[in-house]
Amino acid sequence: MLRFMIQRSLVALAVAVTVSVASFMLLHLSGDLATAIAGPEATSVQVEAIRTQYGLDQPLLAQFFAWAARAIRLDFGNSFYFRESVIDLLAARMPITLFLGLVALAVALFVAIPLGVLAAVKRDTWIDRVALSVSVLGQAMPSFWFGLTLIMIFSVNLRWLPVSGNTTWKHFVLPAIALGYYAMPAVMRLTRNGMLEVLASDYVRTARAKGLPPRKILIRHALRNAVIPVIALAAVQFGFMLGGSIVIEAVFSLQGLGQLAWESIARNDFPVVQAIVLVLAMIYIALTLAADLLNAFLDPRLRQ
């Protein structure tokens, strides 16, 4: 187990370094940052002064190592637009995005796992076909369109839930459903396939031959083994949700990291965009590593 942990940690570290280089290079390859910061009406003297002030006149490699050294200390500089520390901006917006992601993941798991189990037990029936149709529809439907549809139905027509904001729990209901529906198809299909494989295994047939109750076989013998791959997928989907919250938060005007990223991209606030990309990527890498280690702990065969 220790060897597996070391191997996975080294892979995660390599991915983290790659993401750091990519997030740094993408912004610097998008154009002249000094000109973008100074604005279109700035003179050449002002542009050069900004280039010197922010260290943009240094070699690119030196800029990267200086930025990486500050990023390790969670020092991402100051925002060009908000005129405050980037880390303070992220700390203020992060709880909203994390809460939205957790609620959306809970919605996805609460619906997808029972639906996947039911589709496997009722294989090749109308229930199975309806579950697969819901899965296909969830992957084909854009999340922003689904969010706008929910607003039209439950906020504009029925007036049950608020349209935008994040002051009460009601403001998170529609965004969580819209974001959770995006992750539900993958979880449902993986649960269904895992259940079909386990239900056809020898130990399940042996349990049936012993006369164990069907519910006990389904929950204690089948579901417990079929749900192991869902753990890794749930962590990956949570990372996707944090990244995908940019669109959902813009649709529902939630003041989280997604809305902050949207505003920063529109205003060329490069330090904020760079920090958000790096932080979300590091969270995704950490979640993936934790899921791999947990799966290896639950299933010793994966350690090989």
Short mmCIF file of C-alpha atoms in Angstrom, two decimals:
data_model
loop_
_atom_site.label_atom_id
_atom_site.label_comp_id
_atom_site.label_asym_id
_atom_site.label_seq_id
_atom_site.Cartn_x
_atom_site.Cartn_y
_atom_site.Cartn_z
CA MET A 1 0.00 0.00 0.00
CA LEU A 2 2.85 2.38 0.85
CA ARG A 3 4.47 1.81 -2.54
CA PHE A 4 1.15 2.48 -4.27
CA MET A 5 0.71 5.71 -2.30
CA ILE A 6 4.19 6.90 -3.26
CA GLN A 7 3.65 6.09 -6.93
CA ARG A 8 0.29 7.88 -7.05
CA SER A 9 1.67 10.87 -5.16
CA LEU A 10 4.55 11.23 -7.64
CA VAL A 11 2.10 11.09 -10.54
CA ALA A 12 -0.07 13.74 -8.86
CA LEU A 13 3.00 15.92 -8.30
CA ALA A 14 4.00 15.62 -11.96
CA VAL A 15 0.50 16.57 -13.06
CA ALA A 16 0.50 19.54 -10.66
CA VAL A 17 3.77 20.84 -12.11
CA THR A 18 2.44 20.41 -15.65
CA VAL A 19 -0.76 22.29 -14.80
CA SER A 20 1.26 25.08 -13.19
CA VAL A 21 3.37 25.51 -16.32
CA ALA A 22 0.29 25.36 -18.56
CA SER A 23 -1.69 27.92 -16.55
CA PHE A 24 1.30 30.27 -16.55
CA MET A 25 2.04 29.90 -20.25
CA LEU A 26 -1.52 30.17 -21.51
CA LEU A 27 -1.93 33.68 -20.14
CA HIS A 28 1.48 34.83 -21.36
CA LEU A 29 0.87 33.41 -24.82
CA SER A 30 -2.49 35.20 -25.08
CA GLY A 31 -0.77 38.50 -25.90
CA ASP A 32 1.28 41.31 -24.40
CA LEU A 33 0.22 41.49 -20.76
CA ALA A 34 1.75 44.94 -20.25
CA THR A 35 -0.32 46.39 -23.10
CA ALA A 36 -3.46 44.66 -21.82
CA ILE A 37 -2.91 46.02 -18.29
CA ALA A 38 -2.14 49.55 -19.45
CA GLY A 39 -5.15 49.75 -21.76
CA PRO A 40 -5.54 50.73 -25.41
CA GLU A 41 -4.97 54.45 -24.77
CA ALA A 42 -1.69 54.07 -22.88
CA THR A 43 1.51 55.48 -24.32
CA SER A 44 4.60 53.42 -24.99
CA VAL A 45 6.29 54.97 -21.96
CA GLN A 46 3.41 53.89 -19.70
CA VAL A 47 3.46 50.39 -21.17
CA GLU A 48 7.18 50.04 -20.51
CA ALA A 49 6.73 51.34 -16.96
CA ILE A 50 4.08 48.69 -16.29
CA ARG A 51 6.28 46.05 -17.89
CA THR A 52 9.06 46.94 -15.46
CA GLN A 53 6.70 47.26 -12.46
CA TYR A 54 5.28 43.75 -12.86
CA GLY A 55 8.55 42.12 -13.91
CA LEU A 56 7.34 41.41 -17.43
CA ASP A 57 10.68 42.55 -18.84
CA GLN A 58 12.39 39.54 -17.27
CA PRO A 59 13.00 36.27 -19.17
CA LEU A 60 9.94 34.03 -19.27
CA LEU A 61 11.63 31.27 -17.26
CA ALA A 62 12.60 33.73 -14.53
CA GLN A 63 9.01 35.02 -14.45
CA PHE A 64 7.67 31.49 -14.04
CA PHE A 65 9.97 30.57 -11.14
CA ALA A 66 9.21 33.87 -9.39
CA TRP A 67 5.48 33.31 -9.86
CA ALA A 68 5.70 29.66 -8.75
CA ALA A 69 7.66 30.61 -5.61
CA ARG A 70 4.95 33.11 -4.67
CA ALA A 71 2.13 30.68 -5.57
CA ILE A 72 3.52 28.03 -3.19
CA ARG A 73 3.11 30.61 -0.42
CA LEU A 74 -0.42 31.37 -1.74
CA ASP A 75 0.76 34.81 -2.80
CA PHE A 76 -0.91 35.48 -6.16
CA GLY A 77 -0.41 39.24 -6.07
CA ASN A 78 -3.14 41.85 -6.30
CA SER A 79 -6.11 42.04 -8.62
CA PHE A 80 -5.82 44.59 -11.42
CA TYR A 81 -9.53 45.40 -11.28
CA PHE A 82 -10.63 44.82 -7.67
CA ARG A 83 -7.44 46.37 -6.24
CA GLU A 84 -7.13 43.84 -3.45
CA SER A 85 -5.26 40.64 -2.69
CA VAL A 86 -6.13 37.76 -5.00
CA ILE A 87 -6.02 35.22 -2.19
CA ASP A 88 -8.53 37.30 -0.21
CA LEU A 89 -10.86 37.34 -3.22
CA LEU A 90 -10.57 33.56 -3.58
CA ALA A 91 -11.09 32.97 0.15
CA ALA A 92 -14.29 35.05 0.08
CA ARG A 93 -15.74 33.29 -2.99
CA MET A 94 -14.51 29.72 -2.44
CA PRO A 95 -17.10 28.64 0.19
CA ILE A 96 -19.99 29.39 -2.18
CA THR A 97 -18.47 27.32 -4.99
CA LEU A 98 -17.57 24.43 -2.68
CA PHE A 99 -21.05 24.40 -1.14
CA LEU A 100 -22.67 24.44 -4.57
CA GLY A 101 -20.42 21.60 -5.75
CA LEU A 102 -21.12 19.45 -2.69
CA VAL A 103 -24.89 19.95 -2.92
CA ALA A 104 -24.84 19.23 -6.66
CA LEU A 105 -22.79 16.07 -6.09
CA ALA A 106 -25.22 14.93 -3.40
CA VAL A 107 -28.13 15.51 -5.79
CA ALA A 108 -26.36 13.54 -8.54
CA LEU A 109 -25.51 10.58 -6.27
CA PHE A 110 -28.93 10.56 -4.59
CA VAL A 111 -30.65 10.23 -7.97
CA ALA A 112 -28.09 8.34 -10.07
CA ILE A 113 -27.18 5.44 -7.76
CA PRO A 114 -30.78 4.26 -7.08
CA LEU A 115 -31.62 4.80 -10.74
CA GLY A 116 -28.60 2.75 -11.81
CA VAL A 117 -29.46 -0.05 -9.41
CA LEU A 118 -33.07 -0.08 -10.56
CA ALA A 119 -31.99 -0.13 -14.23
CA ALA A 120 -29.71 -3.12 -13.56
CA VAL A 121 -32.32 -5.07 -11.62
CA LYS A 122 -34.97 -4.33 -14.27
CA ARG A 123 -32.64 -4.87 -17.20
CA ASP A 124 -34.16 -4.62 -20.71
CA THR A 125 -37.47 -3.33 -19.36
CA TRP A 126 -39.12 0.04 -19.82
CA ILE A 127 -37.52 1.17 -16.54
CA ASP A 128 -34.07 0.43 -17.93
CA ARG A 129 -34.84 2.27 -21.15
CA VAL A 130 -36.17 5.31 -19.30
CA ALA A 131 -33.04 5.42 -17.13
CA LEU A 132 -30.77 5.23 -20.17
CA SER A 133 -32.82 7.92 -21.90
CA VAL A 134 -32.41 10.21 -18.90
CA SER A 135 -28.66 9.52 -19.02
CA VAL A 136 -28.36 10.35 -22.72
CA LEU A 137 -30.46 13.50 -22.29
CA GLY A 138 -28.29 14.66 -19.39
CA GLN A 139 -25.13 14.42 -21.46
CA ALA A 140 -26.64 16.00 -24.55
CA MET A 141 -28.28 18.96 -22.81
CA PRO A 142 -26.04 22.02 -22.18
CA SER A 143 -25.98 22.93 -18.51
CA PHE A 144 -26.66 26.63 -19.12
CA TRP A 145 -29.75 25.78 -21.21
CA PHE A 146 -31.04 23.45 -18.52
CA GLY A 147 -30.44 26.15 -15.92
CA LEU A 148 -32.38 28.71 -17.93
CA THR A 149 -35.21 26.18 -18.37
CA LEU A 150 -35.37 25.63 -14.60
CA ILE A 151 -35.52 29.40 -14.08
CA MET A 152 -38.39 29.75 -16.55
CA ILE A 153 -40.40 26.95 -14.93
CA PHE A 154 -39.76 27.26 -11.19
CA SER A 155 -38.86 30.95 -10.84
CA VAL A 156 -40.74 32.85 -13.55
CA ASN A 157 -43.88 30.73 -14.02
CA LEU A 158 -44.41 28.95 -10.70
CA ARG A 159 -42.51 31.49 -8.52
CA TRP A 160 -41.40 28.77 -6.14
CA LEU A 161 -37.69 29.60 -6.04
CA PRO A 162 -35.61 32.78 -6.49
CA VAL A 163 -33.93 33.53 -9.80
CA SER A 164 -30.52 34.66 -8.57
CA GLY A 165 -28.44 35.40 -5.50
CA ASN A 166 -26.91 33.30 -2.71
CA THR A 167 -28.36 34.63 0.55
CA THR A 168 -30.56 31.64 1.48
CA TRP A 169 -30.61 27.89 0.85
CA LYS A 170 -33.38 28.37 -1.70
CA HIS A 171 -30.94 30.18 -3.99
CA PHE A 172 -28.86 26.99 -4.30
CA VAL A 173 -31.67 24.58 -5.21
CA LEU A 174 -31.90 25.28 -8.94
CA PRO A 175 -28.12 25.71 -9.49
CA ALA A 176 -27.45 22.43 -7.66
CA ILE A 177 -30.01 20.58 -9.78
CA ALA A 178 -28.62 22.07 -13.01
CA LEU A 179 -25.03 21.24 -12.04
CA GLY A 180 -25.87 17.83 -10.56
CA TYR A 181 -27.79 16.72 -13.64
CA TYR A 182 -24.57 17.18 -15.61
CA ALA A 183 -22.78 14.57 -13.46
CA MET A 184 -25.71 12.19 -13.02
CA PRO A 185 -25.48 10.26 -16.35
CA ALA A 186 -21.92 9.03 -15.81
CA VAL A 187 -22.65 7.91 -12.24
CA MET A 188 -25.87 6.19 -13.28
CA ARG A 189 -24.28 4.25 -16.14
CA LEU A 190 -21.29 3.18 -14.03
CA THR A 191 -23.60 2.00 -11.24
CA ARG A 192 -25.77 0.09 -13.72
CA ASN A 193 -22.79 -1.62 -15.39
CA GLY A 194 -21.22 -2.45 -12.04
CA MET A 195 -24.46 -3.94 -10.74
CA LEU A 196 -24.93 -6.04 -13.89
CA GLU A 197 -21.43 -7.44 -13.52
CA VAL A 198 -21.80 -8.18 -9.82
CA LEU A 199 -25.27 -9.71 -10.14
CA ALA A 200 -23.86 -12.20 -12.66
CA SER A 201 -20.96 -13.20 -10.39
CA ASP A 202 -20.58 -16.57 -8.69
CA TYR A 203 -20.86 -15.35 -5.10
CA VAL A 204 -24.20 -13.66 -5.80
CA ARG A 205 -25.52 -16.87 -7.34
CA THR A 206 -24.25 -18.75 -4.28
CA ALA A 207 -26.03 -16.31 -1.97
CA ARG A 208 -29.25 -16.84 -3.90
CA ALA A 209 -28.82 -20.61 -3.69
CA LYS A 210 -28.49 -20.33 0.11
CA GLY A 211 -31.89 -18.69 0.19
CA LEU A 212 -30.80 -15.24 1.38
CA PRO A 213 -33.45 -12.49 1.02
CA PRO A 214 -33.20 -10.61 -2.30
CA ARG A 215 -32.88 -7.24 -0.55
CA LYS A 216 -29.95 -8.48 1.54
CA ILE A 217 -28.23 -9.87 -1.56
CA LEU A 218 -28.79 -6.63 -3.43
CA ILE A 219 -27.49 -4.30 -0.72
CA ARG A 220 -24.86 -6.29 1.21
CA HIS A 221 -23.37 -8.38 -1.60
CA ALA A 222 -24.04 -6.58 -4.89
CA LEU A 223 -24.25 -2.85 -4.23
CA ARG A 224 -21.31 -2.72 -1.83
CA ASN A 225 -18.98 -4.10 -4.49
CA ALA A 226 -20.54 -2.33 -7.45
CA VAL A 227 -20.29 1.10 -5.83
CA ILE A 228 -16.48 1.02 -5.45
CA PRO A 229 -15.76 2.54 -8.91
CA VAL A 230 -18.39 5.21 -8.22
CA ILE A 231 -16.16 6.57 -5.44
CA ALA A 232 -13.41 7.51 -7.88
CA LEU A 233 -15.91 8.86 -10.38
CA ALA A 234 -17.62 10.98 -7.70
CA ALA A 235 -14.31 12.66 -6.87
CA VAL A 236 -13.62 13.31 -10.54
CA GLN A 237 -17.13 14.64 -11.10
CA PHE A 238 -16.78 16.96 -8.11
CA GLY A 239 -13.68 18.42 -9.70
CA PHE A 240 -15.56 18.84 -12.97
CA MET A 241 -18.38 20.56 -11.10
CA LEU A 242 -16.03 23.11 -9.57
CA GLY A 243 -14.78 23.96 -13.05
CA GLY A 244 -18.21 23.82 -14.62
CA SER A 245 -19.63 26.13 -11.96
CA ILE A 246 -18.35 29.08 -14.01
CA VAL A 247 -21.32 28.79 -16.37
CA ILE A 248 -23.90 27.90 -13.70
CA GLU A 249 -22.82 30.69 -11.37
CA ALA A 250 -23.02 33.17 -14.24
CA VAL A 251 -26.55 32.01 -15.09
CA PHE A 252 -27.80 32.20 -11.49
CA SER A 253 -25.59 35.15 -10.40
CA LEU A 254 -23.96 33.25 -7.56
CA GLN A 255 -20.98 35.17 -6.20
CA GLY A 256 -18.59 32.23 -6.18
CA LEU A 257 -15.33 31.42 -7.94
CA GLY A 258 -17.13 30.81 -11.22
CA GLN A 259 -18.68 34.29 -11.24
CA LEU A 260 -15.32 35.75 -10.21
CA ALA A 261 -13.59 33.95 -13.08
CA TRP A 262 -16.21 35.22 -15.53
CA GLU A 263 -15.76 38.81 -14.35
CA SER A 264 -11.97 38.56 -14.36
CA ILE A 265 -11.81 37.16 -17.90
CA ALA A 266 -14.05 39.98 -19.16
CA ARG A 267 -11.85 42.61 -17.46
CA ASN A 268 -8.43 41.10 -18.32
CA ASP A 269 -7.69 40.57 -14.63
CA PHE A 270 -4.89 38.10 -15.31
CA PRO A 271 -3.67 37.39 -11.74
CA VAL A 272 -7.18 36.38 -10.64
CA VAL A 273 -7.76 34.15 -13.69
CA GLN A 274 -4.39 32.51 -13.22
CA ALA A 275 -5.01 31.86 -9.53
CA ILE A 276 -8.49 30.41 -10.11
CA VAL A 277 -7.21 28.03 -12.82
CA LEU A 278 -4.36 26.88 -10.58
CA VAL A 279 -6.47 26.45 -7.42
CA LEU A 280 -9.26 24.52 -9.16
CA ALA A 281 -6.71 22.31 -10.91
CA MET A 282 -4.95 21.55 -7.61
CA ILE A 283 -8.26 20.67 -5.97
CA TYR A 284 -9.08 18.35 -8.87
CA ILE A 285 -5.68 16.64 -8.61
CA ALA A 286 -6.04 16.21 -4.84
CA LEU A 287 -9.52 14.72 -5.23
CA THR A 288 -8.34 12.29 -7.89
CA LEU A 289 -5.40 11.20 -5.72
CA ALA A 290 -7.68 10.71 -2.70
CA ALA A 291 -10.10 8.64 -4.78
CA ASP A 292 -7.28 6.41 -6.09
CA LEU A 293 -5.97 5.79 -2.58
CA LEU A 294 -9.44 5.08 -1.20
CA ASN A 295 -10.19 2.65 -4.03
CA ALA A 296 -6.90 0.86 -3.42
CA PHE A 297 -7.75 0.61 0.27
CA LEU A 298 -11.19 -0.85 -0.48
CA ASP A 299 -10.02 -3.17 -3.28
CA PRO A 300 -6.50 -4.61 -2.75
CA ARG A 301 -6.41 -5.83 -6.37
CA LEU A 302 -5.99 -2.24 -7.55
CA ARG A 303 -2.66 -1.95 -5.73
CA GLN A 304 -1.13 -4.16 -8.42
#
